[in-house]
PDB file of C-alpha atoms in Angstrom:
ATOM      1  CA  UNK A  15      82.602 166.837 113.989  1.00 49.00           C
ATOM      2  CA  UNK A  16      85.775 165.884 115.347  1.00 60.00           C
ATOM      3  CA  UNK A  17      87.401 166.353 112.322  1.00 72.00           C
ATOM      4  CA  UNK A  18      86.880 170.133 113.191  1.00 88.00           C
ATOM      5  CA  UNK A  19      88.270 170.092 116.376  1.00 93.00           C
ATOM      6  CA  UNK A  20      91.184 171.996 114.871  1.00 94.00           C
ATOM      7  CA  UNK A  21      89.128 175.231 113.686  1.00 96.00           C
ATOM      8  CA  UNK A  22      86.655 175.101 116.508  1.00 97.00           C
ATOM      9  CA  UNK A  23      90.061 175.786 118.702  1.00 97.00           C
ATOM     10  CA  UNK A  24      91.690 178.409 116.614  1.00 97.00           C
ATOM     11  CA  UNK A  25      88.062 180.131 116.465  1.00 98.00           C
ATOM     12  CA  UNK A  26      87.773 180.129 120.467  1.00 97.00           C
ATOM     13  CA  UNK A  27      91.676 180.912 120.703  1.00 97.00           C
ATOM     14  CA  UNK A  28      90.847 184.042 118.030  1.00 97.00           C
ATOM     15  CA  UNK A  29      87.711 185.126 120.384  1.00 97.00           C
ATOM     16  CA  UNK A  30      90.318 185.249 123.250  1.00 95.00           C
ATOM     17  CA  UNK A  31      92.208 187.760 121.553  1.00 92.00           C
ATOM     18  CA  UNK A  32      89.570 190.885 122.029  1.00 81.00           C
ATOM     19  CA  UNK A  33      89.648 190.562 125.714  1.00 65.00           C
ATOM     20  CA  UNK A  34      93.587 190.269 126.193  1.00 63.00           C
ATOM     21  CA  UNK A  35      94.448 192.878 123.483  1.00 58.00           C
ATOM     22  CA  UNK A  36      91.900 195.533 125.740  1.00 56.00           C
ATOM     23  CA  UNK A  37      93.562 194.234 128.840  1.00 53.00           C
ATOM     24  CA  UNK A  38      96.887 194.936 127.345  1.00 54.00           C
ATOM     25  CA  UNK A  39      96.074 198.184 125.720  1.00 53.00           C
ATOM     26  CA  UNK A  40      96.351 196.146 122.294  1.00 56.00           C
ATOM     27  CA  UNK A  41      94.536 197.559 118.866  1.00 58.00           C
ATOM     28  CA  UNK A  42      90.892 195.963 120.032  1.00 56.00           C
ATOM     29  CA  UNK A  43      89.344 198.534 122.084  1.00 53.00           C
ATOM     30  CA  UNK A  44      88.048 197.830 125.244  1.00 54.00           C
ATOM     31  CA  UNK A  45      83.918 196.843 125.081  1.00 50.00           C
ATOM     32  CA  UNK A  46      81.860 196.239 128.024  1.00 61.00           C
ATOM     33  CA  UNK A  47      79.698 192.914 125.936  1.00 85.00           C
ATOM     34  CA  UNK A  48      81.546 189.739 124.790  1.00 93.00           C
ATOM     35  CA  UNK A  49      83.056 189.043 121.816  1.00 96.00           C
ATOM     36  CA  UNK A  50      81.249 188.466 118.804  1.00 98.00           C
ATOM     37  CA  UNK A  51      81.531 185.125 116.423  1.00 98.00           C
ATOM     38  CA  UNK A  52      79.334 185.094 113.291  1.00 98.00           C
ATOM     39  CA  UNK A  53      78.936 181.726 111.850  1.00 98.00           C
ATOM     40  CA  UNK A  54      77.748 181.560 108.258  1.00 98.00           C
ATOM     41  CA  UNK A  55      76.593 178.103 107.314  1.00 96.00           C
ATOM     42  CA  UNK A  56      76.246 177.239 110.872  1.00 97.00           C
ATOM     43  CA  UNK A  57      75.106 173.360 110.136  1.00 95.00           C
ATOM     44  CA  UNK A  58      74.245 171.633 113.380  1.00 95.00           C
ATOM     45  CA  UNK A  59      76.016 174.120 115.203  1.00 96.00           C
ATOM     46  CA  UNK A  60      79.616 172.648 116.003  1.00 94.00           C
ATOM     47  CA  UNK A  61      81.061 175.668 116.216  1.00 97.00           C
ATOM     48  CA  UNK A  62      78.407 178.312 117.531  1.00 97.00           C
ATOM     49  CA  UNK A  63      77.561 176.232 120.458  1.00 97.00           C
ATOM     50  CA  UNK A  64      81.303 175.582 121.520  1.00 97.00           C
ATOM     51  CA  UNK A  65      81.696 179.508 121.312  1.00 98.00           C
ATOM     52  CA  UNK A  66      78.084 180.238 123.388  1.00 98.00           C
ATOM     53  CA  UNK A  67      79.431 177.569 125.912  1.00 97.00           C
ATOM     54  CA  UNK A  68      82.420 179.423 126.569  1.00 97.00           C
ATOM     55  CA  UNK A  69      80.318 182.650 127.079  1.00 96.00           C
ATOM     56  CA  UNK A  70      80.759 184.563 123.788  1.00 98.00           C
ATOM     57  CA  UNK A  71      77.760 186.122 121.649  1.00 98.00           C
ATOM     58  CA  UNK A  72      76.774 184.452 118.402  1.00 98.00           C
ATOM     59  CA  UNK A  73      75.290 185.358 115.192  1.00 98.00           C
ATOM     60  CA  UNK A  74      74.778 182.446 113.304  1.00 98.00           C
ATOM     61  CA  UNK A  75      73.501 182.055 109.749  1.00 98.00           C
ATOM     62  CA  UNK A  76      71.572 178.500 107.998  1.00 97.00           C
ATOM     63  CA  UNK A  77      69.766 178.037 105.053  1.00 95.00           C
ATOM     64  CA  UNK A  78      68.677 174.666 104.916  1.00 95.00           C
ATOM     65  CA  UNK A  79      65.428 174.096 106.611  1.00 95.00           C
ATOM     66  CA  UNK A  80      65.717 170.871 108.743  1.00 95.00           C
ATOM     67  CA  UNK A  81      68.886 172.183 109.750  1.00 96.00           C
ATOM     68  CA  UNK A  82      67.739 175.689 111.232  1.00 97.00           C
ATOM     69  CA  UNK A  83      65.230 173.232 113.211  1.00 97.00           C
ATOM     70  CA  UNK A  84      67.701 170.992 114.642  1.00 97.00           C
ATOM     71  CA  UNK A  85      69.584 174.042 115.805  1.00 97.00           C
ATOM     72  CA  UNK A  86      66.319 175.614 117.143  1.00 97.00           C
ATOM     73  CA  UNK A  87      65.712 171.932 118.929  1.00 97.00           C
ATOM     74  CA  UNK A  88      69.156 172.041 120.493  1.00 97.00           C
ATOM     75  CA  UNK A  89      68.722 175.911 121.708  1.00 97.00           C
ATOM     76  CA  UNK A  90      65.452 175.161 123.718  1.00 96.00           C
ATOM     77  CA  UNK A  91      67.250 172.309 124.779  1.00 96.00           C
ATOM     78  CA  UNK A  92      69.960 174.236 126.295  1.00 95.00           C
ATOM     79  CA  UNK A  93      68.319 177.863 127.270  1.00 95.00           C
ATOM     80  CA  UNK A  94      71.233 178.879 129.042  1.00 95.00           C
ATOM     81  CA  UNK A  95      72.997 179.785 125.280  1.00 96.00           C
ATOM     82  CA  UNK A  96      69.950 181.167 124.179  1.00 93.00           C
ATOM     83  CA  UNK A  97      70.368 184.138 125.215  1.00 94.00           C
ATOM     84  CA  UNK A  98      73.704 184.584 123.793  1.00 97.00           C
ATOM     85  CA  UNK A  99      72.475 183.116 119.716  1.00 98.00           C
ATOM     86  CA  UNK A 100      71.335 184.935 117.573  1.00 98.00           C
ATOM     87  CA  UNK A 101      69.882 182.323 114.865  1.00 98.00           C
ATOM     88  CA  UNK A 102      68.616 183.748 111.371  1.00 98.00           C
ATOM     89  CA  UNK A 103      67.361 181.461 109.313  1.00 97.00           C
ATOM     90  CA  UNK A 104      68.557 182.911 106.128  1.00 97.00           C
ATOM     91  CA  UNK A 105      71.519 182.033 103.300  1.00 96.00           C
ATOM     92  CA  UNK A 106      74.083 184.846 102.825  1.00 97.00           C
ATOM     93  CA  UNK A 107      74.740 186.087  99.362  1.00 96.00           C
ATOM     94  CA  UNK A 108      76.362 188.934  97.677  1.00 97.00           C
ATOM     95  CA  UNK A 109      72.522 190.021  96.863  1.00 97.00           C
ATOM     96  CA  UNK A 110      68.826 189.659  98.065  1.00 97.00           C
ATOM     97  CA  UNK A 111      67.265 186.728  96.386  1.00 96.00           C
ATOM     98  CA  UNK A 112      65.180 183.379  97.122  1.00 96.00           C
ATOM     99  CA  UNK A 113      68.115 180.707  96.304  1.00 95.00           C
ATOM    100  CA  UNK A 114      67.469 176.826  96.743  1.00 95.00           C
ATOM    101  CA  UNK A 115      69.227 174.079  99.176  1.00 96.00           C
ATOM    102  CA  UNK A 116      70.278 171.190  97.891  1.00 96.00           C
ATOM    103  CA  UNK A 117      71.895 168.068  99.211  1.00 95.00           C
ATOM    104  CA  UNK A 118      73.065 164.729  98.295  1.00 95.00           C
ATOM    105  CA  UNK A 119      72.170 161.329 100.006  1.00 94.00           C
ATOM    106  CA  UNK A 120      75.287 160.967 101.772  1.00 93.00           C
ATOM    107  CA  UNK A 121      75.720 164.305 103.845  1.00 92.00           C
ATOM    108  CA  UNK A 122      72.112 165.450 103.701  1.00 93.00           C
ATOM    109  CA  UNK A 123      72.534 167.975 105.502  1.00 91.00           C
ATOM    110  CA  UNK A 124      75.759 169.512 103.981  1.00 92.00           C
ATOM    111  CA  UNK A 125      73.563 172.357 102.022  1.00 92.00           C
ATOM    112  CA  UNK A 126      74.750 173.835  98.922  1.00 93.00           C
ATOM    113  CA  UNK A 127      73.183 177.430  98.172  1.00 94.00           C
ATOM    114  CA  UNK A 128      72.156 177.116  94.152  1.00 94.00           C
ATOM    115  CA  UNK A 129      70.003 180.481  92.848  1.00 95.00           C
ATOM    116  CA  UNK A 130      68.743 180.537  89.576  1.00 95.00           C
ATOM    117  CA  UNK A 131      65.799 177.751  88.187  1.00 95.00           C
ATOM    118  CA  UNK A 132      68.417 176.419  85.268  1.00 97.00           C
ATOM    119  CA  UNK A 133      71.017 175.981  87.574  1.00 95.00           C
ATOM    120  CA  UNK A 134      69.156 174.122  89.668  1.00 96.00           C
ATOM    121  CA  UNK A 135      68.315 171.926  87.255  1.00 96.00           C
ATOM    122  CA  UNK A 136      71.783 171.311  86.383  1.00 95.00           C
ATOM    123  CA  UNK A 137      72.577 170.802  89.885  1.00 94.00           C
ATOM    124  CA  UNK A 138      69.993 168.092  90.129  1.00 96.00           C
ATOM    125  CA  UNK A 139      70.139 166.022  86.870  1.00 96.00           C
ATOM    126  CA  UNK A 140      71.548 162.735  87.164  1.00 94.00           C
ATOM    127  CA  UNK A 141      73.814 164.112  90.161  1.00 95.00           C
ATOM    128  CA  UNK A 142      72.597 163.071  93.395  1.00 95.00           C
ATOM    129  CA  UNK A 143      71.652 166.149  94.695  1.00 96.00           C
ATOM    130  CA  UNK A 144      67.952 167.022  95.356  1.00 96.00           C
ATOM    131  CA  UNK A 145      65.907 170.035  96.548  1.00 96.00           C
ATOM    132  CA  UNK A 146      66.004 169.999 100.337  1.00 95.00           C
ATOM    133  CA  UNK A 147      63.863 173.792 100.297  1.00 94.00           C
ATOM    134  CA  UNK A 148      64.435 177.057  99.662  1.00 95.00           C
ATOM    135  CA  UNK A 149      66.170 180.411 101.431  1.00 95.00           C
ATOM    136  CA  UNK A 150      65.924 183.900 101.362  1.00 96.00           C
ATOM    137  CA  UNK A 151      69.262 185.288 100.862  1.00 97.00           C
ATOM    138  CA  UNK A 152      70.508 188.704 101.904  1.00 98.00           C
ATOM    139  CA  UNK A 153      73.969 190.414 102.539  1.00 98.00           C
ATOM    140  CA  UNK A 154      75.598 190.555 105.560  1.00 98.00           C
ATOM    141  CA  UNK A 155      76.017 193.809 105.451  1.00 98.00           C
ATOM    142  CA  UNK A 156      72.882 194.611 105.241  1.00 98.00           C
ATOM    143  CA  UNK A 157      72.249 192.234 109.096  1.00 98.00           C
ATOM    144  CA  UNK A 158      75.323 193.511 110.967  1.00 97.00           C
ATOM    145  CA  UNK A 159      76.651 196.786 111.402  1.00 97.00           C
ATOM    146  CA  UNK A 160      79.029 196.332 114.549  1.00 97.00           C
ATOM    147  CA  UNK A 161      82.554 194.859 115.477  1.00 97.00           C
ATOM    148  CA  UNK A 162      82.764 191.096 114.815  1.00 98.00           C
ATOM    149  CA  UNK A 163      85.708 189.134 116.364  1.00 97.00           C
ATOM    150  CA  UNK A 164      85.747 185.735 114.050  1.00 98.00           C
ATOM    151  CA  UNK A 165      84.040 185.561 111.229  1.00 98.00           C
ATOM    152  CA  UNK A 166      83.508 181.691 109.814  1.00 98.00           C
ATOM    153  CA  UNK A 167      82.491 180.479 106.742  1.00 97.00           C
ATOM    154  CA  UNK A 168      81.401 177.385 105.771  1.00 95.00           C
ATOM    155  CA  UNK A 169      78.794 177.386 102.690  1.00 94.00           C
ATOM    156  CA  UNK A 170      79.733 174.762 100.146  1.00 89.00           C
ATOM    157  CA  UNK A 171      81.232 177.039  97.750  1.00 88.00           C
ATOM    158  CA  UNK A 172      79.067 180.128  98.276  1.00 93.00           C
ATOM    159  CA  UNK A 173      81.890 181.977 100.363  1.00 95.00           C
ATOM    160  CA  UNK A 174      83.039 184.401  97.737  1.00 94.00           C
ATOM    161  CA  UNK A 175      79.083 185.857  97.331  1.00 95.00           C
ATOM    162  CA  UNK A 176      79.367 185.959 101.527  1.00 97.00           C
ATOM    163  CA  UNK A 177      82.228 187.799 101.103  1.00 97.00           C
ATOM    164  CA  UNK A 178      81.081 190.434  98.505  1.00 96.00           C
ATOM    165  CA  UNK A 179      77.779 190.471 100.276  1.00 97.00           C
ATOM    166  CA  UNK A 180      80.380 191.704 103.645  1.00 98.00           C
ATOM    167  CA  UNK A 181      81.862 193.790 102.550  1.00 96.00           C
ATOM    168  CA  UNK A 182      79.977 197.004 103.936  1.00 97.00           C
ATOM    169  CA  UNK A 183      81.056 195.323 107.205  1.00 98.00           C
ATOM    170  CA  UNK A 184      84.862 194.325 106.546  1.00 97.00           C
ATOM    171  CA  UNK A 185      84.837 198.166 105.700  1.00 96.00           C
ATOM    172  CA  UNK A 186      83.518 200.074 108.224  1.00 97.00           C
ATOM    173  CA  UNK A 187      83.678 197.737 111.225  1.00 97.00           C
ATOM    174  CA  UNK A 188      86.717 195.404 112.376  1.00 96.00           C
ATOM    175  CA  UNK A 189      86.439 191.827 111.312  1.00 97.00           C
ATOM    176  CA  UNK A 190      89.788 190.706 113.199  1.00 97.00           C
ATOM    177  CA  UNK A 191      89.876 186.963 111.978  1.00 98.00           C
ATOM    178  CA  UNK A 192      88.226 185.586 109.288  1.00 98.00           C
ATOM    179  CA  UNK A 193      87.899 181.455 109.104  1.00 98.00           C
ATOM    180  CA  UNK A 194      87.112 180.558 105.403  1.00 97.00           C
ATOM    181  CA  UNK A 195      86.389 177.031 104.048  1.00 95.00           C
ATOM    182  CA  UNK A 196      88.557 177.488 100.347  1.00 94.00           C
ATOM    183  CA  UNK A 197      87.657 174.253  98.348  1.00 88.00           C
ATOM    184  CA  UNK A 198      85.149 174.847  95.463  1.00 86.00           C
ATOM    185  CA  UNK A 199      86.034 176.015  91.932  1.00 82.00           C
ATOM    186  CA  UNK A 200      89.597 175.398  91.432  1.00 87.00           C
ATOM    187  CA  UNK A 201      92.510 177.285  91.615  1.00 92.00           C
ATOM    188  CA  UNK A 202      90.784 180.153  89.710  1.00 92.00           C
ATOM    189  CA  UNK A 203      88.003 180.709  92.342  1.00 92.00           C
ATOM    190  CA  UNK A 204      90.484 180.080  95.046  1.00 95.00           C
ATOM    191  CA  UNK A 205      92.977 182.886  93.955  1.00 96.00           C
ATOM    192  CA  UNK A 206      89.875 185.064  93.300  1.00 96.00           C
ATOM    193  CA  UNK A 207      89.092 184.795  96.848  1.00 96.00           C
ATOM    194  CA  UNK A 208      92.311 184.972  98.546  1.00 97.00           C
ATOM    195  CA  UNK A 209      93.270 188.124  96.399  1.00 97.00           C
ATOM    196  CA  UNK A 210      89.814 189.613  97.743  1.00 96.00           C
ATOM    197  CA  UNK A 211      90.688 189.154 101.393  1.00 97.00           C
ATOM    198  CA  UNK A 212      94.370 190.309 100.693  1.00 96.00           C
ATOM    199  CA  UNK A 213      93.043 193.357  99.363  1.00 96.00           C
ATOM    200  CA  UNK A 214      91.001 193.988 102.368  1.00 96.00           C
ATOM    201  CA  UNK A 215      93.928 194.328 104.438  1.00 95.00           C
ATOM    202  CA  UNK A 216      94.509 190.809 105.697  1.00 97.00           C
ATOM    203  CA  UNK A 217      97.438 188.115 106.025  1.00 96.00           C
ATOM    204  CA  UNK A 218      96.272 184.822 105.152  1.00 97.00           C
ATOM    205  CA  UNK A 219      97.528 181.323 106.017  1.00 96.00           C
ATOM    206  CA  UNK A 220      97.147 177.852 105.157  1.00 96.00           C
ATOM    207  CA  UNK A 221      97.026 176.826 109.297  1.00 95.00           C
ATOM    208  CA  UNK A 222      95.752 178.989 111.787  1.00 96.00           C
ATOM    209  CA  UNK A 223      95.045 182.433 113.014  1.00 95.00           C
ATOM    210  CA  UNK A 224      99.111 182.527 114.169  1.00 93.00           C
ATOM    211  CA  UNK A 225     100.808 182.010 110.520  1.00 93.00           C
ATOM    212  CA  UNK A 226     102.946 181.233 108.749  1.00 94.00           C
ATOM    213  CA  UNK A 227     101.471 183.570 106.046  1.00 95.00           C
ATOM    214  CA  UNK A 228     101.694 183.451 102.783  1.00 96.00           C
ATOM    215  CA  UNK A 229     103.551 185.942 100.853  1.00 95.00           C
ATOM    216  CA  UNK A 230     101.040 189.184 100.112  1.00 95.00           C
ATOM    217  CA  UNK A 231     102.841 189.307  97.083  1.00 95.00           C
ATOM    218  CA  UNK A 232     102.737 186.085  95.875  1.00 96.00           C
ATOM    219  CA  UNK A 233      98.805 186.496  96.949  1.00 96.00           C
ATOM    220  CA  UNK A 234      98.809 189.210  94.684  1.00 95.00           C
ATOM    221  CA  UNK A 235     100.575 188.069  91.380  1.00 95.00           C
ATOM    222  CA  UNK A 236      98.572 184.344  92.131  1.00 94.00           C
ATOM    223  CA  UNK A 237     101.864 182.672  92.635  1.00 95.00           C
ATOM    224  CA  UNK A 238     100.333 181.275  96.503  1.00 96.00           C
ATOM    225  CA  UNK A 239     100.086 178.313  97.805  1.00 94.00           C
ATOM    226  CA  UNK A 240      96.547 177.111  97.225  1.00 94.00           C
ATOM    227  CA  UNK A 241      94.666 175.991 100.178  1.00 93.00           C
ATOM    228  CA  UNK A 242      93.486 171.963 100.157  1.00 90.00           C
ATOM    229  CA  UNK A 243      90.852 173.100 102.883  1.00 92.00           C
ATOM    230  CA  UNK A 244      90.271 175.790 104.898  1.00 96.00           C
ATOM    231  CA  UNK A 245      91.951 179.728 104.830  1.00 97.00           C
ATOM    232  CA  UNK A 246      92.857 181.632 108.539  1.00 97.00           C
ATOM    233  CA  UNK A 247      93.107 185.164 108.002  1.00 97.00           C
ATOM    234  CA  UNK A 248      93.626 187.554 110.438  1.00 97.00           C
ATOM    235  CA  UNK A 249      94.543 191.622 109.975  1.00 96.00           C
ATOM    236  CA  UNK A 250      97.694 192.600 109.359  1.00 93.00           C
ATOM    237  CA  UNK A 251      97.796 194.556 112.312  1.00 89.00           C
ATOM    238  CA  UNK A 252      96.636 192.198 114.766  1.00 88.00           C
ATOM    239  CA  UNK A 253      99.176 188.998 113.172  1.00 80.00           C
ATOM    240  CA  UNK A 254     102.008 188.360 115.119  1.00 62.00           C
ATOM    241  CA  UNK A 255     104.585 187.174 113.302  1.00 53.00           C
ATOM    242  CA  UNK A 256     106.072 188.885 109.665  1.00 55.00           C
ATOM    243  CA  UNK A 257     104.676 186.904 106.376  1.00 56.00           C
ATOM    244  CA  UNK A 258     106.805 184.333 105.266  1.00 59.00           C
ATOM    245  CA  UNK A 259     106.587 182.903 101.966  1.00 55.00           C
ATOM    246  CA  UNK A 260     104.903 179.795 101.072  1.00 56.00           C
TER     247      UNK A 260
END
């Protein structure tokens, strides 16, 4: 997961934040327990296990069966994180429902979240993808009702529904930094989803939690910069630097 190595950093830099901004009498209040990271489409755990190292709480999220067991393995392995993971092994959607994981024979464990018995079969026809098992999905909202410091998604596509299925949480509780893989369904989807998180109050940009931002205009009238990967958000309160456009 090297390739990563990037986000895990600007995820661990963004957990910093709530401790020095209550030090400093900055807009996170002060809270006597640690920063929370929620990591939806936690994988094998490259990025909930570098933030329980460093002493930060987790609430991490996997659908795909033999992956929720290899991160199981790896916290009996290492019971001095236990007690700071919280591991549900559950999809996240923008409604309950009993969705299927599929993979292909390359990354077989890169799960895709696919609800719905025709689409499915679409999924799998001729593709390379098969069945790997089935989740339960359920909203966010309806897990978490507290702060959260970063927020990461990673679900192959799904993140919009994880969004909508949030946003009871990016409502009523702070969400200070938001880490959003922004690669499936073209420019339309793409737009769709930055527009959603503009409209939530945040500034977005193309590479990392520091800016440059893109324009919130531009966001708005879908004249952006489109992401090639991943999205760093952060609210507009808490970014440091005045959007620029891109």
């Amino acid at each position: 997961h090297s390739y990563e190595e990037k986000e895990v950093s600007e995820v661990l830099w963004a957990l910093q934040q709530q401790q020095q901004q209550a030090q400093t009498g900055g807009p996170a209040a002060p809270t006597p327990r640690r920063p929370l990271m929620v990591d939806a489409g936690a994988n094998v755990g490259a990025f909930l296990f570098r933030a329980a190292d460093a002493g930060y709480r987790v609430a991490a999220f996997e659908g795909m069966p033999a992956n929720v067991a290899l991160l199981r393995a790896s916290l009996c392995a290492n019971p001095r994180l236990a007690d700071r993971v919280a591991l549900f092994g559950t999809a996240l959607g923008s409604a309950a429902d009993t969705c299927y994981i599929v993979s292909d024979q390359v990354n077989v464990g890169d799960g895709h979240t696919v609800c719905g018995e025709e689409a499915v079969r679409k999924r799998t026809l001729n593709t390379g993808y098969f069945v790997r098992g089935q989740a339960g999905v359920r909203r966010l909202d309806s897990i978490l009702a507290e702060d959260v410091q970063v927020l990461k998604l990673d679900v192959e596509g799904f993140e919009l529904q994880v969004l909508e299925g949030a946003e009871g949480l990016l409502t009523k509780h702070r969400v200070n930094y938001i880490l959003a893989a922004c690669t499936f369904g073209g420019a339309p989807r793409q737009r769709q989803m930055l527009k959603f998180l503009d409209g939530l109050g945040y500034f977005i940009s193309l590479d990392s939690f520091r800016g440059p931002w893109l324009t919130p205009a531009a966001v708005a009238n879908g004249t952006s910069r489109l992401p090639w990967n991943n999205i760093f958000c952060a609210r507009k309160e808490l970014a440091q630097a005045q959007p620029v456009r891109l």
